[in-house]
Short mmCIF file of C-alpha atoms in Angstrom, two decimals:
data_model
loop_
_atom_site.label_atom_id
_atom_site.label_comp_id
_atom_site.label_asym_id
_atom_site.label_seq_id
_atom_site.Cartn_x
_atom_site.Cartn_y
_atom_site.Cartn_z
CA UNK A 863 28.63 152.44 14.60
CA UNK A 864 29.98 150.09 12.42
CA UNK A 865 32.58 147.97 14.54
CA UNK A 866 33.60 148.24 18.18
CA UNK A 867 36.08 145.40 19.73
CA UNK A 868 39.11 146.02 22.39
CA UNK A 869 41.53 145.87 19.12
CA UNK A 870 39.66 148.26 16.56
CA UNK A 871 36.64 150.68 16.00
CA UNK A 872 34.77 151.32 13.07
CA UNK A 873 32.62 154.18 11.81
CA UNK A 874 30.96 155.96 9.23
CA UNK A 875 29.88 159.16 9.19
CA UNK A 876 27.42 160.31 6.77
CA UNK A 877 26.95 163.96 5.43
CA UNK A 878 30.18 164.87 5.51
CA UNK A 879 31.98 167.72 3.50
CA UNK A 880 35.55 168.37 3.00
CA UNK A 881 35.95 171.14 5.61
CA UNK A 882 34.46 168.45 8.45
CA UNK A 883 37.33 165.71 6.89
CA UNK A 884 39.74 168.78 7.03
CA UNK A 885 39.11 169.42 10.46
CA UNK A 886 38.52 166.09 11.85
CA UNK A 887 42.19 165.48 10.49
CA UNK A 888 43.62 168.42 11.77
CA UNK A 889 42.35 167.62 15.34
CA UNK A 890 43.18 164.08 15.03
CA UNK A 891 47.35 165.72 14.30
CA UNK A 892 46.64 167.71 17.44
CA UNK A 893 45.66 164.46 19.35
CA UNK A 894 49.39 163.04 18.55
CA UNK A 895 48.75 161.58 15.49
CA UNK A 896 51.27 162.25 13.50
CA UNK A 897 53.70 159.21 13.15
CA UNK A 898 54.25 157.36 9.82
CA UNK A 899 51.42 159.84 8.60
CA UNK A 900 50.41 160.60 5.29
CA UNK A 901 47.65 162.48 3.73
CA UNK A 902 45.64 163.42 1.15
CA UNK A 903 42.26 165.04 0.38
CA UNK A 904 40.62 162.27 0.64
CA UNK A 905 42.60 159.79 2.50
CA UNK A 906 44.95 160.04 6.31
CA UNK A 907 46.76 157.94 7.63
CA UNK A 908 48.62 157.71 10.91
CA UNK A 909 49.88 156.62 14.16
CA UNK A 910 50.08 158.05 17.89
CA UNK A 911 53.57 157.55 20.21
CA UNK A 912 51.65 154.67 21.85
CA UNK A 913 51.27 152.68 18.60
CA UNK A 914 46.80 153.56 17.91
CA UNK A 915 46.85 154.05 14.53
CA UNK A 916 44.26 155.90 12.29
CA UNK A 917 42.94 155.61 9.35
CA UNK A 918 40.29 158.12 8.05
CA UNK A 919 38.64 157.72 4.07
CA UNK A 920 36.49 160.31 3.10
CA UNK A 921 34.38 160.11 -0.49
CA UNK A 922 32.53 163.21 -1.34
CA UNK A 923 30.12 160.96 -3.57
CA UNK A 924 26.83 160.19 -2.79
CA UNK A 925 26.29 160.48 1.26
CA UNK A 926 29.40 162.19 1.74
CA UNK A 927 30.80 159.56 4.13
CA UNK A 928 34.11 159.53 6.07
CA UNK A 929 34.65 156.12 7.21
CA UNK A 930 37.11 156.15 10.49
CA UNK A 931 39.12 153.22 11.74
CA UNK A 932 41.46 153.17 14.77
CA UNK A 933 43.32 150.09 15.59
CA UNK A 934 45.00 149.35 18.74
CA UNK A 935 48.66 148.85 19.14
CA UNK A 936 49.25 145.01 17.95
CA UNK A 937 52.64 144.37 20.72
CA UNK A 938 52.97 140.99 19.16
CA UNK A 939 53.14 143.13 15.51
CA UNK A 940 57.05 142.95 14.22
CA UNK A 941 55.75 144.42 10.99
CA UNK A 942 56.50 148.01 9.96
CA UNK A 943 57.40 150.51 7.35
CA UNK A 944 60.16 151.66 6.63
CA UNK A 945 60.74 155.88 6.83
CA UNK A 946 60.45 155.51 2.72
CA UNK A 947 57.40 153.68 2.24
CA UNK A 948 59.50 150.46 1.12
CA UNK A 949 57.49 147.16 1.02
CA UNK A 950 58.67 144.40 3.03
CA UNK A 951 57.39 142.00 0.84
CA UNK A 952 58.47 138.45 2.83
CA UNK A 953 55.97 136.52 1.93
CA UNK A 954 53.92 137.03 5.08
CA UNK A 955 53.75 140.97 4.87
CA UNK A 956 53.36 141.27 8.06
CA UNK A 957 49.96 140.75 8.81
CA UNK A 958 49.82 139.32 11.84
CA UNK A 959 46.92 137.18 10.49
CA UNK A 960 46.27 134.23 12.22
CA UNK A 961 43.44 133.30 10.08
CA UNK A 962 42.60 129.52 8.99
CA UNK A 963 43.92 130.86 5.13
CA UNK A 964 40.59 130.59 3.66
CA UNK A 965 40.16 131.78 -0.19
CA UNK A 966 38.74 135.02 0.95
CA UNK A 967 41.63 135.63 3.31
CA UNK A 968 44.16 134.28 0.75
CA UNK A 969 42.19 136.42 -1.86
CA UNK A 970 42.12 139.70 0.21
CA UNK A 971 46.04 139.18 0.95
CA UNK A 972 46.08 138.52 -2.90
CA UNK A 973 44.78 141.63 -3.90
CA UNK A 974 46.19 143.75 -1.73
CA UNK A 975 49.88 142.39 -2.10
CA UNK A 976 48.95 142.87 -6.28
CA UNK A 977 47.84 146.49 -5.65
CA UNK A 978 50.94 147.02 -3.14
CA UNK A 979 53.66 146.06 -5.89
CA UNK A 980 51.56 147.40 -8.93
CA UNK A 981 51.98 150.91 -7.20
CA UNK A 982 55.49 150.32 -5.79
CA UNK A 983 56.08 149.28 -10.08
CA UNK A 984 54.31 152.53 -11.14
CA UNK A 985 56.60 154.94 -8.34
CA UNK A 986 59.69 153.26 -10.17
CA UNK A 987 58.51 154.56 -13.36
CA UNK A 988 57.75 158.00 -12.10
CA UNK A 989 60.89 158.13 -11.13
CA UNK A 990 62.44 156.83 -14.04
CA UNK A 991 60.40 158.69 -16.51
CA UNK A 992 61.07 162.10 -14.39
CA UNK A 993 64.90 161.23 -14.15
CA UNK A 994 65.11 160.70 -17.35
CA UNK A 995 63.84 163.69 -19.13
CA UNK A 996 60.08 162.58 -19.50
CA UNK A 997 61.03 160.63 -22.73
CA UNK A 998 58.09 159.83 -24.73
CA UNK A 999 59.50 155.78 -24.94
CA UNK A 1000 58.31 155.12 -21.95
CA UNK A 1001 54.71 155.25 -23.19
CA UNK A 1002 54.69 151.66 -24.01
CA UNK A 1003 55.70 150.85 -20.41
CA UNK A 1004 52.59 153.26 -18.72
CA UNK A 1005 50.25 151.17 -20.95
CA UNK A 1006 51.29 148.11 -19.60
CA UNK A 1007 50.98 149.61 -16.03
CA UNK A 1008 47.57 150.80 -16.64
CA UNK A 1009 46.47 147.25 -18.07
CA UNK A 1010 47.62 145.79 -14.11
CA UNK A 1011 45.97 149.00 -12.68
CA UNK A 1012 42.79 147.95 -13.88
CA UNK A 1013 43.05 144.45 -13.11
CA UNK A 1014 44.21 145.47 -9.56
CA UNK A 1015 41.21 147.63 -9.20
CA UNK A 1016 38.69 145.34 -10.40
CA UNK A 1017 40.55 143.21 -7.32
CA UNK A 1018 39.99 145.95 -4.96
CA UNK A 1019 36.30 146.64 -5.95
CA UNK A 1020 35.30 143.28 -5.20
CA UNK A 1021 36.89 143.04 -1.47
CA UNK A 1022 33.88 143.97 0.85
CA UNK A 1023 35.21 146.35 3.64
CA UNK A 1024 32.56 145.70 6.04
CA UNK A 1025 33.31 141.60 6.23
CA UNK A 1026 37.12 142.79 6.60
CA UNK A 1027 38.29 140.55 10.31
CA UNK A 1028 40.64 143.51 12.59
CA UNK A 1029 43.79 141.85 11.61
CA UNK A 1030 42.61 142.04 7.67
CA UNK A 1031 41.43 146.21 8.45
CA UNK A 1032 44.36 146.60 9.93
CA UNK A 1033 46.77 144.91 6.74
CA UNK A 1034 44.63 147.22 4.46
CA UNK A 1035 45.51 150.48 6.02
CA UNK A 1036 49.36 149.43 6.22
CA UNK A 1037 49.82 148.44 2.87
CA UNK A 1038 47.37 151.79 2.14
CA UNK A 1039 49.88 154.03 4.30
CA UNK A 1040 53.08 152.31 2.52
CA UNK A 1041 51.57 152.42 -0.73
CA UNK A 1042 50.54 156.48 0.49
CA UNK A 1043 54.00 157.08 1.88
CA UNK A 1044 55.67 155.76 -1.47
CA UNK A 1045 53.76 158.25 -3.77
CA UNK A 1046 54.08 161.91 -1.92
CA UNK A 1047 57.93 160.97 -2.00
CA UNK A 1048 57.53 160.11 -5.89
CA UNK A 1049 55.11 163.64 -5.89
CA UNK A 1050 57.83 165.39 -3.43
CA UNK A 1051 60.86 164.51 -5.63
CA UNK A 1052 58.58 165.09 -9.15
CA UNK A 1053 58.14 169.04 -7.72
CA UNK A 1054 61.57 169.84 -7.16
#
């Protein structure tokens, strides 16, 4: 065990395949999760009618780990998602983070808030470029997007997961689920 508190739990499991993810999922759905959910192959997110909320990352790499987080329901929390994955982007996100603002917090918020609108700028130009015919003048626009992907990543590497406080765990999964939530409806609407 990783992390245990009365707001959040923390775990990784080692030696796991995709079938175990698969199924851990699946039971997880059957348990009630299945609010503001969204899901990949390697990545689920979601919450429960009484506000828990899940997050499960599984990486087929190396030791096969599926990390698990749950978070309690935060009743002071006024932040939320809306039904399309929208960012609320108010300066405060949301986070409920009463931290001092140290660097690392203000970095972490940093980096996810950069990652947050670089995807949010990259599902506008799906949707553009898919609207529009796939028009091969947009190229100049994906290279600049894939110049702040890379930046944004580097961001992401360097964030430590397992010095993350609850309140930063939990900011990371939301803007994860939003950021989630944002591209199936950009995959949804690129299929029909």
């Amino acid at each position: 065990m990783e992390r245990d508190s009365s707001s959040a739990f923390y775990i990784k499991v080692c030696g796991t395949d995709a079938t175990a993810y698969d199924n851990y999922v699946k039971a997880l759905q059957e348990k009630g999760f299945t609010v503001d959910y969204s899901k990949s192959s390697s990545v689920f997110n979601a919450k429960n009618a009484a506000g828990y909320s899940v997050h499960i990352r599984y990486d087929s790499k190396g030791d096969s780990i599926m990390a698990i987080y749950v978070f309690a329901p935060d009743d002071s929390s006024t932040s939320g998602t809306s039904g399309n994955g929208a960012t609320q982007n108010n300066g405060d996100s949301g986070s409920g983070d009463a931290s001092t603002g140290s660097s690392s917090d203000a970095d972490f918020k940093a980096a996810m808030d950069s990652y947050e609108s670089l995807m949010n700028e990259y599902a506008d130009f799906m949707e553009k470029y898919n609207a529009g015919g796939h028009p091969a003048s947009m190229a100049a626009d994906y290279a600049k997007i894939m110049v702040k992907y890379n930046d944004a990543m580097k961001k992401l590497d360097a964030i430590d997961e397992n010095s993350l406080t609850p309140e930063e765990q939990q900011y990371y999964i939301e803007v994860q689920t939003r950021v989630n939530q944002r591209l199936v409806s950009v995959g949804a609407s690129t299929a029909q």
